[in-house]
Amino acid sequence: MSLPLDVSTGLFIDGAFRAASTGEEFAVINPATGDVLANVANGSLADAQAAVEAAANAQADWANKMPRERGEILRKAFELMISKEQELAELITLENGKALPDSIAEVRYAAEFFRWFSEEGVRNLGSLSTAPSSGAKILVHHKPAGVAILVTPWNFPAAMGTRKIAPALAAGCTCVLKPAAETPLTMLALAQILQDAGVPKGVVNILPSQHSGEVVAKMLSDPRSRVISFTGSTQVGRILLQEASKWVTNPRMELGGNAPFLVFDDADIDSAVEGAMIAKMRNMGEACTAANRFYVHEKVYKEFSTKFALKMGELKVGNGLDLGVAVGPLINAKTRDKVAFFVDDSVAKGARILVGGRRGDDEKGYFYLPTVLVDVPNDAKCLSDEIFGPVAPICSFSDEKEVITAANATEYGLAAYVFTRDLKRGLRISEQLEYGMVGLNRGVMSDPAAPFGGVKQSGLGREGAHEGLMEFLETQYISTDW
Ligand code: NAP
Ligand code: MG
């Protein structure tokens, strides 16, 4: 099968693509067909060491470049990405499965991080103040943190990478990125784009590997690795936090979520349904911000559920490259089976299926139909666990306090959604939600210009906005007088 872009399948270390030191490779599968798309070099411990070495060697020169020069390289990377939008989108669809419109949206979103941080990197502001008692001058400035280890998931193969690479580079850090084993091709295509944009050798290294645990541990056992920025499951995040403790490496964690979606009786129901469609179905539900549980006021429960189910039933499921398809396959059989389990568990406990509720007809791909469940009991597993698929469980409520308590009753705290026409109420409720991000009358909040991140077991730190740049800087304070 030919790929839409000429993608090298080697490891990208010190500015060159090469085979793994062991000669090992692993297969990348198209989840829509089960076909092998490519065989990619399987990074070893020696390769991980070499990648950190390359990044460490490139660190000083990159940090010493003028911020404007780094910014212009990032700007160029933005432009190159946009010029290859269609090919990159097809590549994402091939290895991840998401429908082409979702992939195009991802490429644009991913490229925006390069543009945003090309602008933000020239605004590394410090401060000068006078100590109130001694009169000493307090000079505060921010320096590149050093080599950054970046680990990303398969659900946004481009954006989860650019969201880390762009601020790291803007701040003056070099990096090694380990993409998810399911989706390494997009990042390898981006390695070429970054090189074409003028990123010097060693500044960005890409290390595909199926030995994820070992290679990342190896890189964190090197004291020159100063930042570990991870996006993925809370379970793996905990392991990395422990590994980071060895050399007190700065941890940045974007972990799992369990987003509640609240619809009040005064909401504009059509706009709530529209928001629900995006919050649930962007990326087939494979998003950490995906609406995981719907709480709808009893007065509008029937109307909302009926309209939502109607729209969900209209979505065309199939190979993401085919025209008109809105919902592609899930990433692998395990994910699809887990989604099926959540539906079966809910139904066994008394929930009703309004639409969907079963696998797709295509036997080869990992398809599951868009599903709406109503009358979902409190003990259904899908309410407490991350579904990560196209299933929307809907519960009803009657009281504001009660629904806030239910929304906060989770160890996660990434994203929440609130729909009401009463802005005062909307803001009051948003403030009480223990979440890093709230979509108030909006079904999507991801934006390179906004601080993305969670509280509780959804993570540490923020990506995007000025906060995203600060994640790759260390603050130094110089005490002086004159
Ligand atoms: P995952 O299993 O945690 O994997 C994420 C990345 O970590 C992959 O590159 C994976 O490599 C690697 N990894 C696995 N075990 C590791 C270990 N012991 N040490 C170091 N790296 C390791 O998560 P996933 O299943 O791919 O992604 C889904 C999860 O990510 C969900 O929980 C979702 O909520 C979360 N997520 C969060 C955000 C956010 O911004 N908060 C965004 C997207 C996704 P392999 O591919 O080789 O396993
Ligand atoms: Mg995994």
Short mmCIF file of C-alpha atoms and ligand atoms in Angstrom, two decimals:
data_model
loop_
_atom_site.label_atom_id
_atom_site.label_comp_id
_atom_site.label_asym_id
_atom_site.label_seq_id
_atom_site.Cartn_x
_atom_site.Cartn_y
_atom_site.Cartn_z
CA MET A 1 0.00 0.00 0.00
CA SER A 2 1.49 3.35 -0.94
CA LEU A 3 1.34 6.20 1.56
CA PRO A 4 0.12 9.69 0.63
CA LEU A 5 3.50 11.15 1.60
CA ASP A 6 6.99 9.88 1.15
CA VAL A 7 7.47 8.93 4.82
CA SER A 8 10.72 7.51 6.05
CA THR A 9 10.17 4.58 8.39
CA GLY A 10 13.45 4.90 10.30
CA LEU A 11 14.22 6.44 13.67
CA PHE A 12 14.98 10.16 13.33
CA ILE A 13 18.11 10.81 15.38
CA ASP A 14 20.61 13.65 15.03
CA GLY A 15 19.07 14.86 11.79
CA ALA A 16 19.05 11.52 9.94
CA PHE A 17 16.69 8.61 9.50
CA ARG A 18 18.19 5.27 10.42
CA ALA A 19 17.38 1.67 11.26
CA ALA A 20 17.11 0.49 14.86
CA SER A 21 20.43 -0.67 16.39
CA THR A 22 18.90 -4.14 16.69
CA GLY A 23 17.50 -4.08 13.15
CA GLU A 24 14.05 -4.70 14.65
CA GLU A 25 10.90 -3.34 13.03
CA PHE A 26 7.22 -3.34 13.89
CA ALA A 27 4.10 -3.17 11.75
CA VAL A 28 1.70 -0.22 11.65
CA ILE A 29 -1.87 -1.35 10.96
CA ASN A 30 -4.74 0.44 9.22
CA PRO A 31 -7.62 0.00 11.72
CA ALA A 32 -10.22 0.26 8.94
CA THR A 33 -8.92 -2.78 7.04
CA GLY A 34 -6.44 -4.61 9.24
CA ASP A 35 -3.80 -4.16 6.49
CA VAL A 36 -0.15 -3.44 7.28
CA LEU A 37 0.63 0.16 6.23
CA ALA A 38 4.37 0.08 6.86
CA ASN A 39 7.08 -1.48 8.96
CA VAL A 40 8.80 1.02 11.22
CA ALA A 41 12.15 0.85 13.02
CA ASN A 42 11.66 -0.37 16.60
CA GLY A 43 13.84 1.87 18.78
CA SER A 44 16.09 0.05 21.28
CA LEU A 45 17.70 1.11 24.55
CA ALA A 46 20.88 2.02 22.65
CA ASP A 47 18.82 4.13 20.24
CA ALA A 48 17.14 5.88 23.19
CA GLN A 49 20.56 6.67 24.61
CA ALA A 50 21.74 7.97 21.22
CA ALA A 51 18.66 10.18 20.90
CA VAL A 52 19.23 11.81 24.31
CA GLU A 53 22.90 12.22 23.42
CA ALA A 54 21.99 13.99 20.16
CA ALA A 55 19.51 16.26 21.94
CA ALA A 56 22.00 17.08 24.72
CA ASN A 57 24.73 17.91 22.17
CA ALA A 58 22.40 20.24 20.27
CA GLN A 59 21.03 21.95 23.40
CA ALA A 60 23.49 24.82 23.90
CA ASP A 61 23.48 26.05 20.30
CA TRP A 62 19.72 25.92 20.07
CA ALA A 63 19.31 27.76 23.38
CA ASN A 64 21.73 30.44 22.16
CA LYS A 65 19.87 31.13 18.92
CA MET A 66 17.92 34.35 18.85
CA PRO A 67 14.27 33.77 19.82
CA ARG A 68 13.26 35.40 16.54
CA GLU A 69 15.29 32.87 14.58
CA ARG A 70 13.65 29.97 16.41
CA GLY A 71 10.28 31.64 15.84
CA GLU A 72 10.85 31.90 12.13
CA ILE A 73 11.70 28.21 11.86
CA LEU A 74 8.47 27.38 13.71
CA ARG A 75 6.53 29.71 11.42
CA LYS A 76 8.00 27.92 8.42
CA ALA A 77 6.99 24.56 9.91
CA PHE A 78 3.42 25.90 10.21
CA GLU A 79 3.41 26.90 6.55
CA LEU A 80 4.86 23.59 5.35
CA MET A 81 2.30 21.64 7.36
CA ILE A 82 -0.58 23.63 5.89
CA SER A 83 0.82 23.19 2.38
CA LYS A 84 0.71 19.40 2.92
CA GLU A 85 -2.63 19.44 4.73
CA GLN A 86 -4.37 16.90 2.53
CA GLU A 87 -1.51 14.36 2.46
CA LEU A 88 -0.92 14.62 6.21
CA ALA A 89 -4.65 14.21 6.85
CA GLU A 90 -4.79 11.07 4.70
CA LEU A 91 -1.82 9.66 6.58
CA ILE A 92 -3.54 10.31 9.92
CA THR A 93 -6.70 8.61 8.68
CA LEU A 94 -4.71 5.63 7.44
CA GLU A 95 -2.93 4.94 10.71
CA ASN A 96 -5.49 6.21 13.23
CA GLY A 97 -8.78 5.52 11.43
CA LYS A 98 -10.52 8.85 12.07
CA ALA A 99 -12.65 10.23 9.24
CA LEU A 100 -10.87 12.56 6.82
CA PRO A 101 -12.70 15.73 7.96
CA ASP A 102 -11.51 14.98 11.52
CA SER A 103 -7.98 14.48 10.21
CA ILE A 104 -8.01 17.75 8.30
CA ALA A 105 -9.23 19.51 11.43
CA GLU A 106 -6.40 17.86 13.34
CA VAL A 107 -3.72 18.97 10.85
CA ARG A 108 -4.94 22.58 11.10
CA TYR A 109 -5.10 22.42 14.89
CA ALA A 110 -1.67 20.77 15.08
CA ALA A 111 -0.06 23.31 12.72
CA GLU A 112 -1.53 26.16 14.79
CA PHE A 113 0.77 25.19 17.67
CA PHE A 114 3.76 26.01 15.47
CA ARG A 115 2.28 29.38 14.55
CA TRP A 116 1.16 30.21 18.10
CA PHE A 117 4.55 29.39 19.65
CA SER A 118 6.46 31.10 16.84
CA GLU A 119 4.77 34.22 18.20
CA GLU A 120 4.84 33.36 21.90
CA GLY A 121 8.53 32.43 21.93
CA VAL A 122 9.55 36.04 21.36
CA ARG A 123 7.63 37.08 24.46
CA ASN A 124 9.66 35.37 27.16
CA LEU A 125 9.10 38.14 29.66
CA GLY A 126 10.82 38.51 33.02
CA SER A 127 10.56 41.18 35.70
CA LEU A 128 12.52 43.58 37.85
CA SER A 129 11.42 44.67 41.29
CA THR A 130 12.85 46.10 44.49
CA ALA A 131 12.93 44.02 47.66
CA PRO A 132 10.77 45.94 50.18
CA SER A 133 13.11 45.51 53.18
CA SER A 134 16.64 45.41 51.78
CA GLY A 135 16.21 47.49 48.65
CA ALA A 136 17.98 44.78 46.63
CA LYS A 137 16.97 44.44 43.00
CA ILE A 138 15.09 41.26 42.15
CA LEU A 139 15.77 40.37 38.53
CA VAL A 140 13.66 37.46 37.25
CA HIS A 141 14.21 35.76 33.90
CA HIS A 142 13.43 32.41 32.30
CA LYS A 143 15.94 30.04 30.74
CA PRO A 144 15.41 26.91 28.58
CA ALA A 145 14.90 23.93 30.88
CA GLY A 146 17.12 21.60 28.81
CA VAL A 147 16.46 18.32 27.01
CA ALA A 148 12.75 17.45 26.99
CA ILE A 149 11.40 13.91 26.71
CA LEU A 150 8.00 13.94 25.01
CA VAL A 151 5.65 10.93 24.98
CA THR A 152 2.40 11.04 23.00
CA PRO A 153 -0.74 8.91 22.45
CA TRP A 154 -2.33 7.64 19.23
CA ASN A 155 -5.59 9.58 19.34
CA PHE A 156 -4.16 12.80 17.85
CA PRO A 157 -0.95 11.60 16.15
CA ALA A 158 -0.03 15.12 14.95
CA ALA A 159 -1.51 17.55 17.48
CA MET A 160 -0.35 15.83 20.66
CA GLY A 161 3.18 16.04 19.25
CA THR A 162 3.16 19.62 17.96
CA ARG A 163 1.56 20.79 21.22
CA LYS A 164 4.80 19.69 22.93
CA ILE A 165 7.46 20.19 20.22
CA ALA A 166 6.41 23.78 19.41
CA PRO A 167 6.70 25.21 22.95
CA ALA A 168 9.84 23.16 23.65
CA LEU A 169 11.56 24.60 20.57
CA ALA A 170 10.23 28.11 21.16
CA ALA A 171 11.62 28.01 24.69
CA GLY A 172 15.04 26.89 23.44
CA CYS A 173 14.84 23.23 24.47
CA THR A 174 15.85 20.26 22.35
CA CYS A 175 13.75 17.11 22.53
CA VAL A 176 13.21 13.42 21.94
CA LEU A 177 9.63 12.44 21.12
CA LYS A 178 8.35 8.89 21.43
CA PRO A 179 5.12 8.56 19.43
CA ALA A 180 2.51 5.89 20.19
CA ALA A 181 3.35 2.56 18.58
CA GLU A 182 -0.05 2.50 16.82
CA THR A 183 0.61 5.82 15.01
CA PRO A 184 4.30 6.66 14.45
CA LEU A 185 4.04 7.58 10.74
CA THR A 186 2.51 11.04 11.17
CA MET A 187 5.33 12.10 13.49
CA LEU A 188 7.94 10.73 11.10
CA ALA A 189 6.36 12.82 8.33
CA LEU A 190 6.54 15.83 10.67
CA ALA A 191 10.22 15.12 11.38
CA GLN A 192 10.89 15.70 7.68
CA ILE A 193 8.80 18.88 7.70
CA LEU A 194 10.71 20.22 10.72
CA GLN A 195 14.01 19.49 9.04
CA ASP A 196 12.83 21.20 5.84
CA ALA A 197 11.78 24.19 7.96
CA GLY A 198 15.34 24.56 9.18
CA VAL A 199 15.41 22.79 12.55
CA PRO A 200 19.11 21.93 13.09
CA LYS A 201 20.18 18.34 13.58
CA GLY A 202 19.71 16.90 17.04
CA VAL A 203 17.14 19.54 18.09
CA VAL A 204 14.18 17.23 17.42
CA ASN A 205 14.60 13.45 17.56
CA ILE A 206 11.77 10.98 16.93
CA LEU A 207 12.00 7.54 18.49
CA PRO A 208 9.27 5.10 17.44
CA SER A 209 9.40 2.02 19.62
CA GLN A 210 7.24 -0.80 20.83
CA HIS A 211 9.47 -1.07 23.91
CA SER A 212 7.84 2.06 25.27
CA GLY A 213 8.32 1.42 28.96
CA GLU A 214 12.00 0.54 28.64
CA VAL A 215 13.10 3.27 26.23
CA VAL A 216 11.35 6.04 28.12
CA ALA A 217 12.75 4.78 31.44
CA LYS A 218 16.19 4.74 29.84
CA MET A 219 15.87 8.35 28.73
CA LEU A 220 14.66 9.41 32.19
CA SER A 221 17.61 7.66 33.79
CA ASP A 222 19.83 10.27 32.12
CA PRO A 223 20.17 13.36 34.35
CA ARG A 224 20.39 15.60 31.25
CA SER A 225 16.70 14.93 30.56
CA ARG A 226 15.12 17.92 32.34
CA VAL A 227 11.45 17.73 31.33
CA ILE A 228 9.12 14.77 30.84
CA SER A 229 5.97 15.88 29.03
CA PHE A 230 3.46 13.09 28.68
CA THR A 231 -0.02 12.73 27.22
CA GLY A 232 -1.79 9.45 27.78
CA SER A 233 -3.41 7.37 30.47
CA THR A 234 -3.28 8.18 34.18
CA GLN A 235 -1.88 4.71 34.78
CA VAL A 236 1.22 5.34 32.64
CA GLY A 237 1.44 8.91 33.96
CA ARG A 238 1.90 7.52 37.48
CA ILE A 239 4.78 5.31 36.30
CA LEU A 240 6.48 8.28 34.64
CA LEU A 241 6.07 10.42 37.77
CA GLN A 242 7.95 7.76 39.68
CA GLU A 243 10.67 7.56 37.05
CA ALA A 244 10.94 11.36 37.01
CA SER A 245 11.63 11.32 40.73
CA LYS A 246 15.07 9.76 40.17
CA TRP A 247 16.63 12.99 38.85
CA VAL A 248 13.78 15.29 39.93
CA THR A 249 12.87 15.82 36.27
CA ASN A 250 10.05 18.36 35.67
CA PRO A 251 6.83 16.41 35.05
CA ARG A 252 4.09 17.73 32.72
CA MET A 253 1.15 15.34 32.57
CA GLU A 254 -1.94 15.43 30.36
CA LEU A 255 -3.86 12.36 31.53
CA GLY A 256 -7.28 10.77 31.28
CA GLY A 257 -10.67 12.40 31.70
CA ASN A 258 -14.31 11.66 32.47
CA ALA A 259 -16.08 14.75 31.19
CA PRO A 260 -19.63 15.49 32.38
CA PHE A 261 -21.99 17.28 29.97
CA LEU A 262 -24.71 19.22 31.79
CA VAL A 263 -27.89 20.39 30.06
CA PHE A 264 -30.19 22.64 32.12
CA ASP A 265 -33.90 23.13 31.54
CA ASP A 266 -33.34 26.65 30.19
CA ALA A 267 -30.73 25.55 27.61
CA ASP A 268 -31.17 26.10 23.89
CA ILE A 269 -31.73 22.40 23.16
CA ASP A 270 -30.75 22.49 19.49
CA SER A 271 -27.48 24.17 20.34
CA ALA A 272 -26.92 21.72 23.22
CA VAL A 273 -27.43 18.83 20.77
CA GLU A 274 -24.98 20.43 18.36
CA GLY A 275 -22.46 20.85 21.19
CA ALA A 276 -23.04 17.26 22.28
CA MET A 277 -22.31 16.01 18.77
CA ILE A 278 -18.90 17.69 18.79
CA ALA A 279 -18.09 16.97 22.43
CA LYS A 280 -18.95 13.29 21.95
CA MET A 281 -18.12 12.53 18.34
CA ARG A 282 -15.02 14.58 17.52
CA ASN A 283 -12.48 11.84 16.86
CA MET A 284 -15.17 9.11 17.33
CA GLY A 285 -15.11 9.75 21.05
CA GLU A 286 -11.41 8.94 21.25
CA ALA A 287 -10.51 12.23 22.93
CA CYS A 288 -9.56 12.91 26.53
CA THR A 289 -11.98 15.85 26.48
CA ALA A 290 -14.83 13.71 25.06
CA ALA A 291 -18.14 14.07 26.87
CA ASN A 292 -18.30 10.82 28.85
CA ARG A 293 -21.59 11.21 30.78
CA PHE A 294 -24.59 13.38 30.02
CA TYR A 295 -26.74 14.85 32.80
CA VAL A 296 -29.90 16.35 31.37
CA HIS A 297 -32.62 18.15 33.36
CA GLU A 298 -35.75 16.00 33.60
CA LYS A 299 -37.90 18.68 31.92
CA VAL A 300 -35.84 18.53 28.69
CA TYR A 301 -34.57 14.95 29.00
CA LYS A 302 -36.87 13.47 26.37
CA GLU A 303 -36.42 16.28 23.85
CA PHE A 304 -32.63 16.33 24.15
CA SER A 305 -32.25 12.52 24.02
CA THR A 306 -34.54 12.13 21.02
CA LYS A 307 -32.89 14.88 18.99
CA PHE A 308 -29.38 13.73 19.92
CA ALA A 309 -30.14 10.10 19.02
CA LEU A 310 -31.57 11.19 15.68
CA LYS A 311 -28.35 13.03 14.78
CA MET A 312 -26.14 10.19 16.03
CA GLY A 313 -28.10 7.73 13.87
CA GLU A 314 -27.50 9.87 10.77
CA LEU A 315 -23.70 9.63 10.97
CA LYS A 316 -22.16 7.50 8.25
CA VAL A 317 -19.77 4.85 9.59
CA GLY A 318 -17.00 3.41 7.43
CA ASN A 319 -13.48 3.74 6.12
CA GLY A 320 -12.40 7.24 7.07
CA LEU A 321 -11.03 7.91 3.58
CA ASP A 322 -14.43 7.39 1.93
CA LEU A 323 -16.49 10.41 1.00
CA GLY A 324 -19.27 11.25 3.44
CA VAL A 325 -17.95 9.05 6.24
CA ALA A 326 -18.09 10.82 9.60
CA VAL A 327 -17.14 7.95 11.90
CA GLY A 328 -14.16 5.70 11.26
CA PRO A 329 -13.05 2.57 13.12
CA LEU A 330 -11.69 2.61 16.65
CA ILE A 331 -7.94 2.25 17.02
CA ASN A 332 -7.80 -1.49 17.73
CA ALA A 333 -9.83 -4.54 18.72
CA LYS A 334 -9.18 -4.01 22.43
CA THR A 335 -10.62 -0.49 22.36
CA ARG A 336 -13.64 -1.64 20.34
CA ASP A 337 -14.28 -4.54 22.73
CA LYS A 338 -14.04 -2.24 25.73
CA VAL A 339 -16.66 0.08 24.21
CA ALA A 340 -18.92 -2.94 23.55
CA PHE A 341 -18.45 -4.01 27.17
CA PHE A 342 -19.58 -0.60 28.47
CA VAL A 343 -22.79 -0.79 26.43
CA ASP A 344 -23.56 -4.40 27.41
CA ASP A 345 -22.87 -3.64 31.08
CA SER A 346 -25.23 -0.62 31.01
CA VAL A 347 -28.00 -2.54 29.28
CA ALA A 348 -27.65 -5.46 31.71
CA LYS A 349 -28.15 -2.94 34.54
CA GLY A 350 -31.28 -1.45 32.99
CA ALA A 351 -30.24 1.19 30.43
CA ARG A 352 -32.12 1.45 27.11
CA ILE A 353 -30.51 1.83 23.70
CA LEU A 354 -31.99 4.67 21.62
CA VAL A 355 -29.64 4.17 18.70
CA GLY A 356 -26.60 2.01 17.85
CA GLY A 357 -25.57 -0.41 20.56
CA ARG A 358 -23.61 -2.80 18.40
CA ARG A 359 -20.50 -3.32 16.29
CA GLY A 360 -20.38 -2.19 12.68
CA ASP A 361 -21.20 -4.67 9.91
CA ASP A 362 -17.70 -4.55 8.45
CA GLU A 363 -15.88 -7.56 9.89
CA LYS A 364 -12.32 -6.42 9.18
CA GLY A 365 -12.23 -2.96 10.73
CA TYR A 366 -12.75 -2.12 14.42
CA PHE A 367 -16.12 -0.40 13.98
CA TYR A 368 -18.70 0.47 16.62
CA LEU A 369 -21.91 2.34 15.82
CA PRO A 370 -22.67 5.75 17.36
CA THR A 371 -24.75 4.89 20.41
CA VAL A 372 -27.09 6.74 22.74
CA LEU A 373 -28.14 5.13 26.03
CA VAL A 374 -30.91 6.49 28.28
CA ASP A 375 -32.04 5.68 31.83
CA VAL A 376 -28.46 4.75 32.64
CA PRO A 377 -28.22 3.63 36.30
CA ASN A 378 -25.59 5.11 38.62
CA ASP A 379 -23.64 1.87 38.89
CA ALA A 380 -23.06 1.53 35.12
CA LYS A 381 -19.32 1.27 34.46
CA CYS A 382 -19.44 3.79 31.61
CA LEU A 383 -20.22 6.57 34.09
CA SER A 384 -17.08 6.04 36.16
CA ASP A 385 -14.59 4.86 33.48
CA GLU A 386 -13.34 6.60 30.36
CA ILE A 387 -15.38 5.20 27.42
CA PHE A 388 -13.05 6.49 24.65
CA GLY A 389 -15.56 5.61 21.96
CA PRO A 390 -18.83 6.73 20.29
CA VAL A 391 -21.18 5.97 23.20
CA ALA A 392 -23.26 8.60 25.01
CA PRO A 393 -24.89 7.56 28.30
CA ILE A 394 -27.62 9.98 29.43
CA CYS A 395 -28.86 10.39 33.01
CA SER A 396 -31.52 12.82 34.26
CA PHE A 397 -31.42 15.28 37.16
CA SER A 398 -33.74 17.78 38.78
CA ASP A 399 -31.59 19.82 41.14
CA GLU A 400 -28.57 22.07 40.50
CA LYS A 401 -26.66 21.09 43.63
CA GLU A 402 -27.25 17.41 43.01
CA VAL A 403 -25.89 17.56 39.48
CA ILE A 404 -22.76 19.48 40.50
CA THR A 405 -22.04 16.80 43.12
CA ALA A 406 -22.51 14.07 40.51
CA ALA A 407 -20.30 15.89 37.99
CA ASN A 408 -17.49 16.23 40.52
CA ALA A 409 -17.76 12.64 41.81
CA THR A 410 -14.76 11.33 39.87
CA GLU A 411 -11.02 11.18 40.36
CA TYR A 412 -10.62 12.97 37.01
CA GLY A 413 -10.81 16.70 36.35
CA LEU A 414 -9.99 17.54 32.75
CA ALA A 415 -13.02 18.91 30.87
CA ALA A 416 -16.68 19.62 31.62
CA TYR A 417 -19.52 21.09 29.55
CA VAL A 418 -22.45 23.25 30.69
CA PHE A 419 -25.44 24.33 28.61
CA THR A 420 -27.80 27.01 29.94
CA ARG A 421 -29.18 30.29 28.58
CA ASP A 422 -28.60 31.95 31.96
CA LEU A 423 -25.00 33.17 31.83
CA LYS A 424 -24.87 34.00 35.54
CA ARG A 425 -25.92 30.46 36.37
CA GLY A 426 -23.49 29.07 33.79
CA LEU A 427 -20.54 30.90 35.30
CA ARG A 428 -21.58 30.04 38.87
CA ILE A 429 -21.72 26.35 37.97
CA SER A 430 -18.50 26.46 35.92
CA GLU A 431 -16.64 27.83 38.93
CA GLN A 432 -17.90 25.00 41.12
CA LEU A 433 -16.85 22.29 38.70
CA GLU A 434 -13.52 20.72 39.69
CA TYR A 435 -12.17 20.69 36.15
CA GLY A 436 -9.27 22.40 34.39
CA MET A 437 -11.52 23.39 31.47
CA VAL A 438 -15.21 24.13 31.02
CA GLY A 439 -17.09 24.49 27.74
CA LEU A 440 -19.94 26.90 28.54
CA ASN A 441 -22.48 26.57 25.72
CA ARG A 442 -19.66 25.18 23.55
CA GLY A 443 -18.83 21.59 22.65
CA VAL A 444 -15.12 22.12 22.05
CA MET A 445 -12.49 23.95 24.07
CA SER A 446 -9.15 22.84 22.55
CA ASP A 447 -7.29 25.90 21.28
CA PRO A 448 -3.55 26.61 21.00
CA ALA A 449 -4.17 30.04 22.54
CA ALA A 450 -5.80 28.59 25.69
CA PRO A 451 -4.21 26.77 28.64
CA PHE A 452 -5.21 23.12 28.17
CA GLY A 453 -4.95 20.77 31.12
CA GLY A 454 -6.59 19.09 34.05
CA VAL A 455 -6.74 18.90 37.83
CA LYS A 456 -6.88 15.90 40.19
CA GLN A 457 -5.84 12.72 38.36
CA SER A 458 -6.15 14.34 34.94
CA GLY A 459 -2.71 15.84 35.19
CA LEU A 460 -0.16 18.49 36.06
CA GLY A 461 0.64 21.62 34.08
CA ARG A 462 -0.91 23.27 31.02
CA GLU A 463 -0.27 23.10 27.29
CA GLY A 464 -0.89 25.94 24.83
CA ALA A 465 -1.19 29.65 25.66
CA HIS A 466 1.69 31.39 27.44
CA GLU A 467 1.50 28.73 30.17
CA GLY A 468 2.57 26.15 27.58
CA LEU A 469 5.80 28.02 26.96
CA MET A 470 6.52 28.28 30.69
CA GLU A 471 6.45 24.46 30.94
CA PHE A 472 9.79 24.40 29.10
CA LEU A 473 11.45 27.26 30.95
CA GLU A 474 13.16 27.44 34.31
CA THR A 475 12.88 30.62 36.32
CA GLN A 476 16.12 32.17 37.55
CA TYR A 477 16.25 35.08 39.93
CA ILE A 478 19.31 37.28 40.30
CA SER A 479 19.62 39.36 43.44
CA THR A 480 21.67 42.49 42.96
CA ASP A 481 21.85 46.20 43.73
CA TRP A 482 23.33 49.25 42.12
P1 NAP B 1 -1.11 5.13 27.06
O1 NAP B 1 -1.20 3.68 27.00
O2 NAP B 1 -0.87 5.78 28.36
O3 NAP B 1 -0.01 5.53 25.99
C1 NAP B 1 0.42 6.84 25.78
C2 NAP B 1 1.88 6.81 25.37
O4 NAP B 1 2.68 6.30 26.43
C3 NAP B 1 2.17 5.94 24.17
O5 NAP B 1 3.20 6.53 23.43
C4 NAP B 1 2.64 4.66 24.83
O6 NAP B 1 3.44 3.86 24.00
C5 NAP B 1 3.45 5.20 25.97
N1 NAP B 1 3.68 4.27 27.06
C6 NAP B 1 2.96 3.17 27.40
N2 NAP B 1 3.50 2.59 28.51
C7 NAP B 1 4.55 3.34 28.87
C8 NAP B 1 5.52 3.26 29.92
N3 NAP B 1 5.49 2.31 30.84
N4 NAP B 1 6.48 4.21 29.98
C9 NAP B 1 6.52 5.19 29.07
N5 NAP B 1 5.66 5.31 28.05
C10 NAP B 1 4.67 4.40 27.95
O7 NAP B 1 -2.41 5.85 26.54
P2 NAP B 1 -3.19 5.50 25.22
O8 NAP B 1 -4.04 4.31 25.49
O9 NAP B 1 -2.26 5.42 24.09
O10 NAP B 1 -4.08 6.83 25.07
C11 NAP B 1 -5.33 6.99 25.68
C12 NAP B 1 -5.24 7.76 26.98
O11 NAP B 1 -4.61 9.03 26.78
C13 NAP B 1 -6.58 8.10 27.54
O12 NAP B 1 -6.62 7.85 28.92
C14 NAP B 1 -6.76 9.59 27.27
O13 NAP B 1 -7.62 10.26 28.13
C15 NAP B 1 -5.38 10.08 27.38
N6 NAP B 1 -5.22 11.32 26.64
C16 NAP B 1 -5.08 12.47 27.34
C17 NAP B 1 -4.97 13.67 26.69
C18 NAP B 1 -4.81 14.93 27.46
O14 NAP B 1 -4.39 15.92 26.90
N7 NAP B 1 -5.13 14.98 28.72
C19 NAP B 1 -4.96 13.71 25.30
C20 NAP B 1 -5.10 12.51 24.60
C21 NAP B 1 -5.22 11.31 25.30
P3 NAP B 1 2.78 2.59 23.23
O15 NAP B 1 2.01 3.14 22.12
O16 NAP B 1 3.93 1.81 22.77
O17 NAP B 1 1.93 1.88 24.21
MG MG B 2 -1.30 2.12 24.50
#
